[in-house]
CSV table of C-alpha atoms and ligand atoms in Angstrom, one decimal:
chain,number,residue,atom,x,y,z
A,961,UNK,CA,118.0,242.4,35.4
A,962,UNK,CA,115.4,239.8,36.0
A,963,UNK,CA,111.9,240.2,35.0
A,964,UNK,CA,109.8,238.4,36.9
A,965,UNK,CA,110.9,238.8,40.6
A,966,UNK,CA,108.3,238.8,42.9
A,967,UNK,CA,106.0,236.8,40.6
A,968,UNK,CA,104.3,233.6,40.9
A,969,UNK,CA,103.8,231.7,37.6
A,970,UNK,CA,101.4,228.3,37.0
A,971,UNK,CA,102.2,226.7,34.4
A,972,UNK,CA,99.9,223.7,33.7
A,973,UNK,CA,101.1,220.0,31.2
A,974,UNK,CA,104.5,220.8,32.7
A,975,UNK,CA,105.2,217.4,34.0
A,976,UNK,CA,107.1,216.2,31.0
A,977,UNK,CA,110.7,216.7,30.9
A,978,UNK,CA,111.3,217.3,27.4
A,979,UNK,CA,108.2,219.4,27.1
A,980,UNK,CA,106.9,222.8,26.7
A,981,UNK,CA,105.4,223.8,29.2
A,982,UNK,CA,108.3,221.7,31.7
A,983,UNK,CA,111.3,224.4,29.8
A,984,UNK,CA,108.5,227.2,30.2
A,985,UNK,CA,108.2,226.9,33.5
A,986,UNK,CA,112.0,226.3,34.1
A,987,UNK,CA,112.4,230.0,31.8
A,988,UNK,CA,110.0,231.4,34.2
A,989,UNK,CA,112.1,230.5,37.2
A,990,UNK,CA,115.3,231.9,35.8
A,991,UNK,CA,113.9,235.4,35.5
A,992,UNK,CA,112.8,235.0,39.2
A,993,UNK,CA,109.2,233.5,39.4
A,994,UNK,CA,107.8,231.7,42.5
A,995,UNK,CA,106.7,228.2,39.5
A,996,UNK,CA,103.8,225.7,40.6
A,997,UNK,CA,104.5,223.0,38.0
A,998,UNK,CA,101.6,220.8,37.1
A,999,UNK,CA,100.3,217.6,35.2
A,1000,UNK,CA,98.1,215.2,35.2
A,1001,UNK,CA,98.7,212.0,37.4
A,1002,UNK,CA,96.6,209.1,35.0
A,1003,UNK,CA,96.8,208.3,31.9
A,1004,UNK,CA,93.8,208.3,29.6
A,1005,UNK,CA,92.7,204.9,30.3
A,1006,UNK,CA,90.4,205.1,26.7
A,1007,UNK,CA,94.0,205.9,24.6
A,1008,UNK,CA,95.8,203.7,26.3
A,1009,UNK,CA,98.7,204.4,23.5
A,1010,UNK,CA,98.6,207.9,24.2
A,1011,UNK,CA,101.2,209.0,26.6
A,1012,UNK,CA,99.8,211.6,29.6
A,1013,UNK,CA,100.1,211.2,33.1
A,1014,UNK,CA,104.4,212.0,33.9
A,1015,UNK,CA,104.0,210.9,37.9
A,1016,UNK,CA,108.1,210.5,38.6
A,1017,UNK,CA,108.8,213.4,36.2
A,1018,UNK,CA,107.1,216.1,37.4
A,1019,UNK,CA,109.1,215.5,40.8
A,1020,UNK,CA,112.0,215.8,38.8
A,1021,UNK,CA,110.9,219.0,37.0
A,1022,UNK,CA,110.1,221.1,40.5
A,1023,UNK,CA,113.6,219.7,41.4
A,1024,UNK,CA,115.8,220.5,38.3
A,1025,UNK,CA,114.1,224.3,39.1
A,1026,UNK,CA,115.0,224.2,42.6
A,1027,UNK,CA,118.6,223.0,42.3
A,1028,UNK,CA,119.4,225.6,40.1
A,1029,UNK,CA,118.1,228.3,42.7
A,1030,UNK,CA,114.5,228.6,42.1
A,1031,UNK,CA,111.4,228.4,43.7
A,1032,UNK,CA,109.0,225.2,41.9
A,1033,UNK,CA,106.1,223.5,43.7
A,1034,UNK,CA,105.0,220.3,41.8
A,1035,UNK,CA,101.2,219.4,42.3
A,1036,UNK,CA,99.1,217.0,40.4
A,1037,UNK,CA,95.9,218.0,38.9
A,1038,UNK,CA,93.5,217.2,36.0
A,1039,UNK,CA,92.4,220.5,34.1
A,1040,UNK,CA,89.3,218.8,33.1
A,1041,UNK,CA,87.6,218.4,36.5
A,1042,UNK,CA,86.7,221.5,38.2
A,1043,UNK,CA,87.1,219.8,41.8
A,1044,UNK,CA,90.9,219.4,40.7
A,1045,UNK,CA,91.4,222.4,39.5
A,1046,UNK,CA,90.2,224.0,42.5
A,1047,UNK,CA,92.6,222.4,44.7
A,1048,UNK,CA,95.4,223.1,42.7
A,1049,UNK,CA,95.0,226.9,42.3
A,1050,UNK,CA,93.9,226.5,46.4
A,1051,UNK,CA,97.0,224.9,47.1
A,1052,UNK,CA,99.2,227.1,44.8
A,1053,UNK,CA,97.8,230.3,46.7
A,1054,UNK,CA,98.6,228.8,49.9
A,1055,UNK,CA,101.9,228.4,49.6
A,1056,UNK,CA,102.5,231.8,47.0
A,1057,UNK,CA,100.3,233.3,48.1
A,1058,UNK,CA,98.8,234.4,44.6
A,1059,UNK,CA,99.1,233.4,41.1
A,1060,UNK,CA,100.1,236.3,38.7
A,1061,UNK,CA,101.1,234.8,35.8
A,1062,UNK,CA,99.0,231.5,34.3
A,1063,UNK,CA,100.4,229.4,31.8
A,1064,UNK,CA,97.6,227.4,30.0
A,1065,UNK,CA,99.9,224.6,28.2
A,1066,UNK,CA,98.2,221.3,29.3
A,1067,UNK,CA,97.4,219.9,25.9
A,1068,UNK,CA,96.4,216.5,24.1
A,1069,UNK,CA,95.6,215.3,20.6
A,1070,UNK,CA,94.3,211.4,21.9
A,1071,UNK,CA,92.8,209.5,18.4
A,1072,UNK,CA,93.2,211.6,15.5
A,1073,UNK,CA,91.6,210.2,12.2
A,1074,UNK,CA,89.9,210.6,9.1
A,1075,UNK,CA,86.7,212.1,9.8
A,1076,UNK,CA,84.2,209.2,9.0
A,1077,UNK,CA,86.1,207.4,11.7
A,1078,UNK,CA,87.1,210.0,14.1
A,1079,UNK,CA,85.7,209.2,17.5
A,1080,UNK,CA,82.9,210.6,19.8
A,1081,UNK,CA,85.3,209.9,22.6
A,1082,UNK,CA,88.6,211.8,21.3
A,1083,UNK,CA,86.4,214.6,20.0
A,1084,UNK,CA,85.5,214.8,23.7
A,1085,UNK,CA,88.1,214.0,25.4
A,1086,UNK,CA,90.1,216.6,23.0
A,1087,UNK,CA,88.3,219.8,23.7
A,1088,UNK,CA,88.1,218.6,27.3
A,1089,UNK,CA,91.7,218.9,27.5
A,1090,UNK,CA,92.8,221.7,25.4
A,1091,UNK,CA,89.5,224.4,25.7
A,1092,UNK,CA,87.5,222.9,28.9
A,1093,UNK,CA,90.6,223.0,30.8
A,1094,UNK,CA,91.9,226.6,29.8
A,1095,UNK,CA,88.4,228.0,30.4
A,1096,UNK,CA,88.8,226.1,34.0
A,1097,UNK,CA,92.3,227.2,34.8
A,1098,UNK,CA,91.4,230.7,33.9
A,1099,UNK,CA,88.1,231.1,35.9
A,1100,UNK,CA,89.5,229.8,38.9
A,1101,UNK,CA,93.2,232.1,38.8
A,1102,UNK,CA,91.9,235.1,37.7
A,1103,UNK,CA,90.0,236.1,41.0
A,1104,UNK,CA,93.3,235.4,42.4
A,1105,UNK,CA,94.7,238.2,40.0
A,1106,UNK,CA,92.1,240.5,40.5
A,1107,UNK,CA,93.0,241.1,43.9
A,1108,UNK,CA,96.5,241.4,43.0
A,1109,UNK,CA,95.8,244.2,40.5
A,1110,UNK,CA,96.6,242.3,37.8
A,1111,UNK,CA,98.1,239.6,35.9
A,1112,UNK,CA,99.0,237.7,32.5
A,1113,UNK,CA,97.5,234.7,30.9
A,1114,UNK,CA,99.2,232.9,28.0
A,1115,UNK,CA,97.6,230.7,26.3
A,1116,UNK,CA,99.0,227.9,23.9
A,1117,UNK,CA,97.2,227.4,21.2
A,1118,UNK,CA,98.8,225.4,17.6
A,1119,UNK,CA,99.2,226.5,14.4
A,1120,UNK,CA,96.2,224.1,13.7
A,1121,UNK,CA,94.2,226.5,15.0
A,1122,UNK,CA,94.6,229.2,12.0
A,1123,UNK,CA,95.7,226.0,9.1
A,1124,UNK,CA,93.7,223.3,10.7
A,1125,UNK,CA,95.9,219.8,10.8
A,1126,UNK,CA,95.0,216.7,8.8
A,1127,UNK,CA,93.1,214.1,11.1
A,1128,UNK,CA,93.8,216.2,13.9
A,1129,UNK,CA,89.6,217.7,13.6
A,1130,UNK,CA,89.2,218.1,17.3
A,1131,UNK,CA,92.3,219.4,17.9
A,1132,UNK,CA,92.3,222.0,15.6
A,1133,UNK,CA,89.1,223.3,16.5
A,1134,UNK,CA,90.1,222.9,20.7
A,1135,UNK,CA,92.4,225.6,19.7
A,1136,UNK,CA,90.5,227.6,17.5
A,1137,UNK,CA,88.4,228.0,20.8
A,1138,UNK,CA,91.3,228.6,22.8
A,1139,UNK,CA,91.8,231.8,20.8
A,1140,UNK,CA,87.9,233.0,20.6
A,1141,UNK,CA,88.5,232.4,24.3
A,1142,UNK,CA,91.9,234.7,24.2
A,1143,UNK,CA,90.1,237.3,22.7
A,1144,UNK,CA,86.6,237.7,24.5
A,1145,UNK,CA,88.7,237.4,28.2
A,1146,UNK,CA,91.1,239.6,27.4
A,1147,UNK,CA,87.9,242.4,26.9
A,1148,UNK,CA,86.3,241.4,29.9
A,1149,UNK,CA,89.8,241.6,31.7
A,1150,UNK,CA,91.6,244.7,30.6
A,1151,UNK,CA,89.8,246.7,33.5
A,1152,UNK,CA,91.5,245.0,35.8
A,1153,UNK,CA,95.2,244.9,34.4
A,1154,UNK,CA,95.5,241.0,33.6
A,1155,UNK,CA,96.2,240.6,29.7
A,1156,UNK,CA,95.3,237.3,28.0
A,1157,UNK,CA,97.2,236.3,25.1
A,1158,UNK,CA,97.9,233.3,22.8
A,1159,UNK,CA,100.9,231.4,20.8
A,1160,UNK,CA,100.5,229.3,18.2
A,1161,UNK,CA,103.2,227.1,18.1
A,1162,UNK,CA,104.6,225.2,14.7
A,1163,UNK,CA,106.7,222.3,14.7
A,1164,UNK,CA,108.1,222.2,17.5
A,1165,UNK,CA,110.5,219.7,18.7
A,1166,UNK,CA,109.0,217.3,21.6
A,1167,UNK,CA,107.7,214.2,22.7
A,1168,UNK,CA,103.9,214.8,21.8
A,1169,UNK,CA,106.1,215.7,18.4
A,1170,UNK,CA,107.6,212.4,17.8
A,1171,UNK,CA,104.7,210.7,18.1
A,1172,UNK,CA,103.0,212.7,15.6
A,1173,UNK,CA,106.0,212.7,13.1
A,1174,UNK,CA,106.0,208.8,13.3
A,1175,UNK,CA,102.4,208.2,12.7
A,1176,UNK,CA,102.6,210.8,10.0
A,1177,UNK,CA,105.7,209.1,8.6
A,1178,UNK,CA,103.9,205.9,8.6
A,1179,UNK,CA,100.7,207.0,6.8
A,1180,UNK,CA,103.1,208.7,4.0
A,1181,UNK,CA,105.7,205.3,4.3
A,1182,UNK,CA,108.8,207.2,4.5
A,1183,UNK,CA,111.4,207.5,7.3
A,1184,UNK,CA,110.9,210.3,10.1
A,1185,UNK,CA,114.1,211.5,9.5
A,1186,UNK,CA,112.7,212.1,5.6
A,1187,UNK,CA,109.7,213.8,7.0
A,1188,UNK,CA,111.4,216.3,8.8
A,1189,UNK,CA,113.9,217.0,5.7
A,1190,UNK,CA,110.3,217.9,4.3
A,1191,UNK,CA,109.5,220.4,7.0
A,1192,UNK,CA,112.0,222.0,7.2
A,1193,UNK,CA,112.1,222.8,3.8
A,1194,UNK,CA,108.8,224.6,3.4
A,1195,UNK,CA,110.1,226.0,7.0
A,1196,UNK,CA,111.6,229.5,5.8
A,1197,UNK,CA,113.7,229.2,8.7
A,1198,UNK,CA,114.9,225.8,7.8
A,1199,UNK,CA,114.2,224.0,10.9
A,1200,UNK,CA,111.7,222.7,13.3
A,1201,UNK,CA,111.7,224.8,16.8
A,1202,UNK,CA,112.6,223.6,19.8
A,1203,UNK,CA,110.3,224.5,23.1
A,1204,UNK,CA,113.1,227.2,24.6
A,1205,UNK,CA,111.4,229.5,21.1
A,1206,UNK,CA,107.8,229.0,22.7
A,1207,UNK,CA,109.5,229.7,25.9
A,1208,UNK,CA,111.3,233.0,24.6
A,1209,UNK,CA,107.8,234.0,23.7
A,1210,UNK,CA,105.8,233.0,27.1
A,1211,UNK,CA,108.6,235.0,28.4
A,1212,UNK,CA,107.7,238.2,26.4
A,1213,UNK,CA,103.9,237.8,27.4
A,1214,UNK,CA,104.6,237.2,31.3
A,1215,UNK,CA,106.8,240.1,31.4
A,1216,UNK,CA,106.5,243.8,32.2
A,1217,UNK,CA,107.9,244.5,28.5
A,1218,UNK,CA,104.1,243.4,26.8
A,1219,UNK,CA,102.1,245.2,29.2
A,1220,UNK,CA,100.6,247.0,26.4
A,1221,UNK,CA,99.6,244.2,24.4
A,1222,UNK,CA,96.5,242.1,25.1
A,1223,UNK,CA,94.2,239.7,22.9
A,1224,UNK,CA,97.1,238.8,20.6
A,1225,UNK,CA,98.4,236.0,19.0
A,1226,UNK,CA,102.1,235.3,17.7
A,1227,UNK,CA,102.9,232.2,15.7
A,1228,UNK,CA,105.6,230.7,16.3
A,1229,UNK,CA,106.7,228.8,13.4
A,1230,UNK,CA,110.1,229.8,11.9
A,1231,UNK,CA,107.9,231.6,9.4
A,1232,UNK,CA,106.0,228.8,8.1
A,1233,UNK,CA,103.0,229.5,5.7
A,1234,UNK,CA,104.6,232.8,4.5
A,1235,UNK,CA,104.7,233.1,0.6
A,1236,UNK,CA,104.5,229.5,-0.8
A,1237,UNK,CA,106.0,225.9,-0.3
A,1238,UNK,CA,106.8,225.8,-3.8
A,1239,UNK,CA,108.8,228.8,-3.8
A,1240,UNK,CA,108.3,230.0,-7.0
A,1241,UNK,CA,107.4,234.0,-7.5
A,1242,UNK,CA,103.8,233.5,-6.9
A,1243,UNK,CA,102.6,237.0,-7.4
B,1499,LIG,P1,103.4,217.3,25.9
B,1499,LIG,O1,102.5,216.1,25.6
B,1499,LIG,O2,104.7,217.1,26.4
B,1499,LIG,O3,102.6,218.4,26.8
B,1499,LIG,C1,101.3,218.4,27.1
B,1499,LIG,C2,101.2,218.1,28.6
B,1499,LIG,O4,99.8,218.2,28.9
B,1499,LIG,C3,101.6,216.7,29.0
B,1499,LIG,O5,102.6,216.8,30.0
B,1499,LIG,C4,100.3,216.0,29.4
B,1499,LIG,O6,100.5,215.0,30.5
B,1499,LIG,C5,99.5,217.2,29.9
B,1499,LIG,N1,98.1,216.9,30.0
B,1499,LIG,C6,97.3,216.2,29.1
B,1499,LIG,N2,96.1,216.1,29.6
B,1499,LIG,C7,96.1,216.7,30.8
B,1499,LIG,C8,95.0,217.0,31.8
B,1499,LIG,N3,93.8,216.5,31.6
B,1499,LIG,N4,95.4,217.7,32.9
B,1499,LIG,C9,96.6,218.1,33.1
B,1499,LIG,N5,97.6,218.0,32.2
B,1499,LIG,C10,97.3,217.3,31.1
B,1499,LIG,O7,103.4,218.1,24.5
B,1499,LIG,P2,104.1,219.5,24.0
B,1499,LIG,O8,104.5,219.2,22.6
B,1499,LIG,O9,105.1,219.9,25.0
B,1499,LIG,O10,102.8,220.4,24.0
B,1499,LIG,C11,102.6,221.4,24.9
B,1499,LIG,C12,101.5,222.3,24.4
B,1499,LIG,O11,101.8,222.9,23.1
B,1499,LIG,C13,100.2,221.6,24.1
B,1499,LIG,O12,99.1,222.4,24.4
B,1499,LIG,C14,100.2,221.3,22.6
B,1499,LIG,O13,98.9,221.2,22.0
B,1499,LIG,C15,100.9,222.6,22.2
B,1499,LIG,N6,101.5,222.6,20.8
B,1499,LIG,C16,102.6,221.8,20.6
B,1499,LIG,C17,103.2,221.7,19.4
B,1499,LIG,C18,104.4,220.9,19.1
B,1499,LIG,O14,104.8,220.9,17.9
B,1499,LIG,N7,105.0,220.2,20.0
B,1499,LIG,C19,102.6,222.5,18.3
B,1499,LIG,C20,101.5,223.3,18.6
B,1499,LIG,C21,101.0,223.3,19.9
């Protein structure tokens, strides 16, 4: 039995193919949600070697989801810029109708560095992106959900967020604030039946990933392929995950079957951080 007939989902940074938030969205659809699919139609003309902005792809994601039987409406919109985000949830509502389930996955990590020589700009542009525009997307659907009697909000937060990253300054505190955030909406919200929840992803296998892997590689001077050896063996589960796991869990939070659980936050890191890397008995 499908879980989420009758539902309409908005799942925002799911423009990209081989992302998250585009095998979210397409996870959504399976179990029978109405999906607006959504991205941002620039790139960050201040990063220029940071890749945003999928204009061809997000077609392709709305109609991957729709030859397959399901219901996806692409439309372009910047979660930093209230005006945008307006429109967007406007124009989701008008053609759904409503928006019960919000996916908060737009993310970016543009200029990480030491700290002496981390940017003004990517410290601002960061928490634009990752906090700004959750706080944005939420304010603006959960009226929507309100009147609907309800609703869920998953939020994607990073591992960062609990471990902090090395370089990555503003993006471990964006998403530190994405889960202060979680937790103080989901009080205000439980009146009215809409639960707010987070995931903190690991290492998970995408294109934002890569790019990661291969600076990290180069700072370190080994191969990727090395790097990833590395990973996976302080992973306990041996690997890195792939963005069907973060799926799996979105899935869990947008269905009936967590309608008891609200202000949470599930890792999702094949069990990394557990114990010690070194493995010895350490007790
Ligand atoms: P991704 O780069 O494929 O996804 C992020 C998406 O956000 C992109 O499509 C990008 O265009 C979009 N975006 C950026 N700025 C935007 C803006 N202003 N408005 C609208 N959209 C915008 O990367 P991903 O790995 O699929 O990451 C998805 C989410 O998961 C992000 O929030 C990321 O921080 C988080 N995350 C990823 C990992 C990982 O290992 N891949 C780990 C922890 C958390």
């Amino acid at each position: 039995m499908k879980k989420l007939i009758g539902k309409v989902a908005l799942v925002t940074g799911s423009g990209r193919k081989e992302g998250i938030g585009a095998v979210v969205a397409a996870r959504l659809a399976e179990e029978g949600a109405a999906v607006v699919v959504t991205d941002i139609d620039s790139t960050f003309p201040e990063f220029p070697q940071y890749k945003v902005g999928v204009s061809e792809e997000l077609a392709e994601v709305a109609a991957t989801i729709n030859d397959k039987g399901g219901r996806a409406l692409p439309l372009f919109a910047d979660v930093t810029d209230p005006t945008s985000v307006e429109r967007l949830v406007r124009e989701a509502i008008g053609e759904f109708g409503r928006v019960d389930i919000l996916v908060n996955n737009a993310g970016a990590s543009p200029g990480p560095a030491p700290l002496a020589q981390f940017t003004l700009a990517a410290w601002e542009k960061t928490l634009a992106v990752n906090l700004t525009g959750t706080f944005l997307c939420c304010r603006e659907v959960v009226p929507s959900m309100i009147d609907g009697g309800g609703g869920k909000i998953i939020n994607i937060s990073s591992r960062a967020a609990r471990n902090g990253a090395l370089w990555m300054h503003a993006y471990s505190a964006s998403k530190a604030g994405v889960l202060g955030l979680t937790k103080s909406m989901a009080l205000e919200l439980a009146p009215f039946k809409i639960c707010v929840n987070a995931l903190c992803p690991g290492d998970i296998q995408t294109e934002l990933k890569q790019w990661g892997l291969e600076m990290e590689a180069g700072v370190k001077g080994i191969t990727v392929e090395a790097l990833k050896e590395e990973i996976a063996r302080v992973t306990p589960l041996g690997c890195l995950g792939q963005p069907a796991d973060v799926a799996a869990a979105v899935l869990f939070f947008a269905s009936p079957d967590s309608d008891y659980l609200t202000g949470e936050v599930i890792n999702i890191s094949g069990g990394f951080g557990l114990g010690n890397a070194t493995g010895h008995l350490g007790f």
